[in-house]
Amino acid sequence: MQSGQCLCGALKFQVTSEPKDIINCHCNFCQRATGSAYLVETIFDEANFDQVRGKPEVYQHQSAGSGKIIYIHFCRKCGTKTHMLFERFPDIVGVFSGTFEETDWFQRTAENSLHFFLSSAPKGTVLPAGFEVFDGHYWLSEGVSDKPQVFDEPTIVTDEIRRDSRDRLRQHEEQT
């Protein structure tokens, strides 16, 4: 069992399993939500997540990609975002991984970690070797998964890499 909390401690949660996946999301929403190049989000089945102290406020945000609602849970006192629920994926919880008391308790491997939205990753972002990197979301549209790239060595995002990624997304949209 692992626990996490907001900055002031008014909210506390626990998870009772290893993460299903670790998402490194480079979309514009996650950049704004974190103030960083990407969000590290650990994914759990909802049954393995418990809010053990406090009642978070919830901000509802409509995803620009899917059009579905993302329910962002945060502390009304200090403003820390702790986790998200998803209309699109109703049985999972996405935890803002930096809110865990031990932020490195889970193993990040090529088997459990994915990078989303290469198409909007900031220039200079380093992508690790051997990890699946998707141009957009893993699920480009309902039931249609994206095809990942896997870089042989650590790769720095450049204008050219982003442009190629955006071109692949456009080609996919034209085909569907």
PDB file of C-alpha atoms in Angstrom:
ATOM      1  CA  MET A   1       0.000   0.000   0.000  1.00  0.00           C
ATOM      2  CA  GLN A   2       1.290   3.455  -0.910  1.00  0.00           C
ATOM      3  CA  SER A   3      -0.072   6.830   0.098  1.00  0.00           C
ATOM      4  CA  GLY A   4       0.074  10.355  -1.163  1.00  0.00           C
ATOM      5  CA  GLN A   5      -1.272  13.754  -0.292  1.00  0.00           C
ATOM      6  CA  CYS A   6      -1.624  17.350  -1.301  1.00  0.00           C
ATOM      7  CA  LEU A   7       0.954  19.969  -0.335  1.00  0.00           C
ATOM      8  CA  CYS A   8      -0.820  21.042   2.874  1.00  0.00           C
ATOM      9  CA  GLY A   9      -1.919  17.532   3.913  1.00  0.00           C
ATOM     10  CA  ALA A  10      -5.666  18.241   3.916  1.00  0.00           C
ATOM     11  CA  LEU A  11      -6.140  15.520   1.261  1.00  0.00           C
ATOM     12  CA  LYS A  12      -4.662  12.058   1.580  1.00  0.00           C
ATOM     13  CA  PHE A  13      -5.134   8.968  -0.592  1.00  0.00           C
ATOM     14  CA  GLN A  14      -3.891   5.387  -0.742  1.00  0.00           C
ATOM     15  CA  VAL A  15      -3.392   2.899  -3.545  1.00  0.00           C
ATOM     16  CA  THR A  16      -3.406  -0.837  -2.932  1.00  0.00           C
ATOM     17  CA  SER A  17      -1.731  -2.133  -6.093  1.00  0.00           C
ATOM     18  CA  GLU A  18       1.099  -1.496  -8.475  1.00  0.00           C
ATOM     19  CA  PRO A  19       0.177   0.938 -11.269  1.00  0.00           C
ATOM     20  CA  LYS A  20      -1.429  -0.604 -14.357  1.00  0.00           C
ATOM     21  CA  ASP A  21       0.506   1.842 -16.514  1.00  0.00           C
ATOM     22  CA  ILE A  22       2.666   4.899 -16.164  1.00  0.00           C
ATOM     23  CA  ILE A  23       1.706   7.609 -18.626  1.00  0.00           C
ATOM     24  CA  ASN A  24       4.125  10.386 -19.516  1.00  0.00           C
ATOM     25  CA  CYS A  25       1.750  12.774 -21.243  1.00  0.00           C
ATOM     26  CA  HIS A  26       3.098  15.670 -23.313  1.00  0.00           C
ATOM     27  CA  CYS A  27      -0.305  17.099 -24.383  1.00  0.00           C
ATOM     28  CA  ASN A  28      -1.044  20.803 -23.950  1.00  0.00           C
ATOM     29  CA  PHE A  29      -3.560  20.078 -21.172  1.00  0.00           C
ATOM     30  CA  CYS A  30      -0.986  18.164 -19.103  1.00  0.00           C
ATOM     31  CA  GLN A  31       1.665  20.830 -19.721  1.00  0.00           C
ATOM     32  CA  ARG A  32      -0.697  23.495 -18.365  1.00  0.00           C
ATOM     33  CA  ALA A  33      -1.953  21.312 -15.506  1.00  0.00           C
ATOM     34  CA  THR A  34       1.602  20.658 -14.277  1.00  0.00           C
ATOM     35  CA  GLY A  35       3.499  23.737 -15.423  1.00  0.00           C
ATOM     36  CA  SER A  36       6.048  21.330 -16.890  1.00  0.00           C
ATOM     37  CA  ALA A  37       6.963  19.571 -20.145  1.00  0.00           C
ATOM     38  CA  TYR A  38       4.750  16.600 -19.273  1.00  0.00           C
ATOM     39  CA  LEU A  39       2.690  14.875 -16.605  1.00  0.00           C
ATOM     40  CA  VAL A  40       3.830  11.618 -15.018  1.00  0.00           C
ATOM     41  CA  GLU A  41       0.518   9.909 -14.303  1.00  0.00           C
ATOM     42  CA  THR A  42       0.226   6.528 -12.620  1.00  0.00           C
ATOM     43  CA  ILE A  43      -2.894   4.602 -13.632  1.00  0.00           C
ATOM     44  CA  PHE A  44      -4.854   2.414 -11.192  1.00  0.00           C
ATOM     45  CA  ASP A  45      -8.123   0.535 -11.243  1.00  0.00           C
ATOM     46  CA  GLU A  46     -10.631   2.657  -9.336  1.00  0.00           C
ATOM     47  CA  ALA A  47     -11.114  -0.215  -6.846  1.00  0.00           C
ATOM     48  CA  ASN A  48      -7.439   0.163  -5.816  1.00  0.00           C
ATOM     49  CA  PHE A  49      -7.669   3.888  -4.981  1.00  0.00           C
ATOM     50  CA  ASP A  50      -9.027   5.232  -1.684  1.00  0.00           C
ATOM     51  CA  GLN A  51      -9.490   8.834  -0.572  1.00  0.00           C
ATOM     52  CA  VAL A  52      -8.613   8.499   3.132  1.00  0.00           C
ATOM     53  CA  ARG A  53      -8.614  12.134   4.284  1.00  0.00           C
ATOM     54  CA  GLY A  54     -10.436  15.210   3.072  1.00  0.00           C
ATOM     55  CA  LYS A  55     -12.880  15.744   0.255  1.00  0.00           C
ATOM     56  CA  PRO A  56     -11.316  17.142  -2.907  1.00  0.00           C
ATOM     57  CA  GLU A  57     -12.842  19.812  -5.060  1.00  0.00           C
ATOM     58  CA  VAL A  58     -13.487  18.726  -8.647  1.00  0.00           C
ATOM     59  CA  TYR A  59     -12.897  20.745 -11.798  1.00  0.00           C
ATOM     60  CA  GLN A  60     -14.533  19.365 -14.950  1.00  0.00           C
ATOM     61  CA  HIS A  61     -12.542  19.868 -18.123  1.00  0.00           C
ATOM     62  CA  GLN A  62     -13.662  18.841 -21.600  1.00  0.00           C
ATOM     63  CA  SER A  63     -10.842  17.123 -23.476  1.00  0.00           C
ATOM     64  CA  ALA A  64     -10.004  18.832 -26.753  1.00  0.00           C
ATOM     65  CA  GLY A  65      -9.120  15.432 -28.211  1.00  0.00           C
ATOM     66  CA  SER A  66     -11.942  13.088 -27.218  1.00  0.00           C
ATOM     67  CA  GLY A  67     -14.595  15.627 -26.250  1.00  0.00           C
ATOM     68  CA  LYS A  68     -15.070  13.662 -23.008  1.00  0.00           C
ATOM     69  CA  ILE A  69     -14.922  15.115 -19.483  1.00  0.00           C
ATOM     70  CA  ILE A  70     -11.838  14.823 -17.265  1.00  0.00           C
ATOM     71  CA  TYR A  71     -12.612  15.217 -13.546  1.00  0.00           C
ATOM     72  CA  ILE A  72      -9.601  16.878 -11.911  1.00  0.00           C
ATOM     73  CA  HIS A  73      -9.512  16.455  -8.117  1.00  0.00           C
ATOM     74  CA  PHE A  74      -7.648  19.103  -6.134  1.00  0.00           C
ATOM     75  CA  CYS A  75      -7.276  20.584  -2.658  1.00  0.00           C
ATOM     76  CA  ARG A  76      -9.388  23.659  -2.022  1.00  0.00           C
ATOM     77  CA  LYS A  77      -6.857  24.859   0.578  1.00  0.00           C
ATOM     78  CA  CYS A  78      -3.504  24.575  -1.250  1.00  0.00           C
ATOM     79  CA  GLY A  79      -4.593  23.932  -4.866  1.00  0.00           C
ATOM     80  CA  THR A  80      -2.616  20.706  -5.356  1.00  0.00           C
ATOM     81  CA  LYS A  81      -4.066  18.408  -8.019  1.00  0.00           C
ATOM     82  CA  THR A  82      -3.988  14.824  -6.683  1.00  0.00           C
ATOM     83  CA  HIS A  83      -5.820  12.692  -9.232  1.00  0.00           C
ATOM     84  CA  MET A  84      -8.171  12.538 -12.207  1.00  0.00           C
ATOM     85  CA  LEU A  85     -11.180  10.464 -13.204  1.00  0.00           C
ATOM     86  CA  PHE A  86     -12.249  10.116 -16.815  1.00  0.00           C
ATOM     87  CA  GLU A  87     -15.596   9.942 -18.563  1.00  0.00           C
ATOM     88  CA  ARG A  88     -13.815   8.125 -21.401  1.00  0.00           C
ATOM     89  CA  PHE A  89     -12.229   5.518 -19.075  1.00  0.00           C
ATOM     90  CA  PRO A  90     -14.686   5.200 -16.165  1.00  0.00           C
ATOM     91  CA  ASP A  91     -12.932   2.401 -14.252  1.00  0.00           C
ATOM     92  CA  ILE A  92      -9.509   3.987 -13.782  1.00  0.00           C
ATOM     93  CA  VAL A  93      -7.886   6.711 -11.704  1.00  0.00           C
ATOM     94  CA  GLY A  94      -4.913   8.734 -12.917  1.00  0.00           C
ATOM     95  CA  VAL A  95      -2.747   9.910 -10.024  1.00  0.00           C
ATOM     96  CA  PHE A  96      -0.452  12.927 -10.338  1.00  0.00           C
ATOM     97  CA  SER A  97       2.627  10.858  -9.462  1.00  0.00           C
ATOM     98  CA  GLY A  98       4.447  13.690  -7.707  1.00  0.00           C
ATOM     99  CA  THR A  99       1.821  13.601  -4.940  1.00  0.00           C
ATOM    100  CA  PHE A 100       2.960  10.193  -3.642  1.00  0.00           C
ATOM    101  CA  GLU A 101       4.861  10.355  -0.355  1.00  0.00           C
ATOM    102  CA  GLU A 102       7.536   8.185  -1.976  1.00  0.00           C
ATOM    103  CA  THR A 103       7.613   9.401  -5.563  1.00  0.00           C
ATOM    104  CA  ASP A 104       9.844   6.597  -6.811  1.00  0.00           C
ATOM    105  CA  TRP A 105       8.137   3.599  -5.181  1.00  0.00           C
ATOM    106  CA  PHE A 106       7.005   2.215  -8.547  1.00  0.00           C
ATOM    107  CA  GLN A 107       9.312   0.880 -11.217  1.00  0.00           C
ATOM    108  CA  ARG A 108       9.361   2.654 -14.568  1.00  0.00           C
ATOM    109  CA  THR A 109      10.058   0.149 -17.335  1.00  0.00           C
ATOM    110  CA  ALA A 110       9.586  -0.071 -21.076  1.00  0.00           C
ATOM    111  CA  GLU A 111       6.782  -2.563 -20.375  1.00  0.00           C
ATOM    112  CA  ASN A 112       4.686  -0.293 -18.130  1.00  0.00           C
ATOM    113  CA  SER A 113       5.541   3.244 -19.297  1.00  0.00           C
ATOM    114  CA  LEU A 114       4.154   5.039 -22.338  1.00  0.00           C
ATOM    115  CA  HIS A 115       4.780   8.515 -23.731  1.00  0.00           C
ATOM    116  CA  PHE A 116       1.735  10.225 -25.266  1.00  0.00           C
ATOM    117  CA  PHE A 117       1.455  13.282 -27.550  1.00  0.00           C
ATOM    118  CA  LEU A 118       4.903  13.508 -29.104  1.00  0.00           C
ATOM    119  CA  SER A 119       3.155  15.901 -31.505  1.00  0.00           C
ATOM    120  CA  SER A 120       3.011  18.577 -28.778  1.00  0.00           C
ATOM    121  CA  ALA A 121       6.087  17.733 -26.683  1.00  0.00           C
ATOM    122  CA  PRO A 122       8.206  20.844 -26.067  1.00  0.00           C
ATOM    123  CA  LYS A 123      11.485  21.134 -27.938  1.00  0.00           C
ATOM    124  CA  GLY A 124      14.342  19.880 -25.798  1.00  0.00           C
ATOM    125  CA  THR A 125      12.278  17.198 -24.043  1.00  0.00           C
ATOM    126  CA  VAL A 126      14.317  14.004 -23.736  1.00  0.00           C
ATOM    127  CA  LEU A 127      12.567  10.773 -24.726  1.00  0.00           C
ATOM    128  CA  PRO A 128      14.102   7.607 -23.272  1.00  0.00           C
ATOM    129  CA  ALA A 129      15.456   4.768 -25.378  1.00  0.00           C
ATOM    130  CA  GLY A 130      13.338   1.636 -25.601  1.00  0.00           C
ATOM    131  CA  PHE A 131      10.002   3.176 -24.509  1.00  0.00           C
ATOM    132  CA  GLU A 132       6.861   3.367 -26.651  1.00  0.00           C
ATOM    133  CA  VAL A 133       6.205   6.934 -27.824  1.00  0.00           C
ATOM    134  CA  PHE A 134       2.850   7.772 -29.417  1.00  0.00           C
ATOM    135  CA  ASP A 135       2.151  10.741 -31.714  1.00  0.00           C
ATOM    136  CA  GLY A 136      -1.148  11.372 -29.913  1.00  0.00           C
ATOM    137  CA  HIS A 137      -3.099   9.438 -27.338  1.00  0.00           C
ATOM    138  CA  TYR A 138      -2.733   5.660 -27.334  1.00  0.00           C
ATOM    139  CA  TRP A 139      -6.388   5.536 -28.404  1.00  0.00           C
ATOM    140  CA  LEU A 140      -6.565   7.918 -31.366  1.00  0.00           C
ATOM    141  CA  SER A 141     -10.279   7.297 -31.604  1.00  0.00           C
ATOM    142  CA  GLU A 142     -12.648   4.838 -29.980  1.00  0.00           C
ATOM    143  CA  GLY A 143     -11.204   1.393 -30.545  1.00  0.00           C
ATOM    144  CA  VAL A 144      -8.353   2.567 -32.805  1.00  0.00           C
ATOM    145  CA  SER A 145      -4.908   2.502 -31.243  1.00  0.00           C
ATOM    146  CA  ASP A 146      -1.961   4.524 -32.444  1.00  0.00           C
ATOM    147  CA  LYS A 147       1.262   2.848 -33.595  1.00  0.00           C
ATOM    148  CA  PRO A 148       4.173   3.751 -31.324  1.00  0.00           C
ATOM    149  CA  GLN A 149       7.730   4.649 -32.153  1.00  0.00           C
ATOM    150  CA  VAL A 150      10.566   3.237 -30.083  1.00  0.00           C
ATOM    151  CA  PHE A 151      13.820   5.180 -30.184  1.00  0.00           C
ATOM    152  CA  ASP A 152      17.088   3.205 -30.028  1.00  0.00           C
ATOM    153  CA  GLU A 153      18.807   5.886 -27.967  1.00  0.00           C
ATOM    154  CA  PRO A 154      17.683   8.832 -25.826  1.00  0.00           C
ATOM    155  CA  THR A 155      16.193  11.364 -28.238  1.00  0.00           C
ATOM    156  CA  ILE A 156      15.752  15.108 -27.858  1.00  0.00           C
ATOM    157  CA  VAL A 157      12.505  16.486 -29.301  1.00  0.00           C
ATOM    158  CA  THR A 158      13.190  18.886 -32.168  1.00  0.00           C
ATOM    159  CA  ASP A 159      10.980  20.868 -34.542  1.00  0.00           C
ATOM    160  CA  GLU A 160      11.535  18.162 -37.169  1.00  0.00           C
ATOM    161  CA  ILE A 161      10.470  15.328 -34.842  1.00  0.00           C
ATOM    162  CA  ARG A 162       7.310  17.230 -33.851  1.00  0.00           C
ATOM    163  CA  ARG A 163       6.496  18.117 -37.462  1.00  0.00           C
ATOM    164  CA  ASP A 164       6.828  14.457 -38.526  1.00  0.00           C
ATOM    165  CA  SER A 165       4.611  13.424 -35.604  1.00  0.00           C
ATOM    166  CA  ARG A 166       1.932  15.964 -36.544  1.00  0.00           C
ATOM    167  CA  ASP A 167       2.068  14.792 -40.171  1.00  0.00           C
ATOM    168  CA  ARG A 168       1.424  11.196 -39.076  1.00  0.00           C
ATOM    169  CA  LEU A 169      -1.556  12.316 -36.981  1.00  0.00           C
ATOM    170  CA  ARG A 170      -2.984  14.261 -39.948  1.00  0.00           C
ATOM    171  CA  GLN A 171      -2.601  11.199 -42.180  1.00  0.00           C
ATOM    172  CA  HIS A 172      -4.475   9.107 -39.624  1.00  0.00           C
ATOM    173  CA  GLU A 173      -7.313  11.668 -39.462  1.00  0.00           C
ATOM    174  CA  GLU A 174      -7.597  11.685 -43.259  1.00  0.00           C
ATOM    175  CA  GLN A 175      -7.873   7.876 -43.295  1.00  0.00           C
ATOM    176  CA  THR A 176     -10.662   7.714 -40.697  1.00  0.00           C
TER     177      THR A 176
END
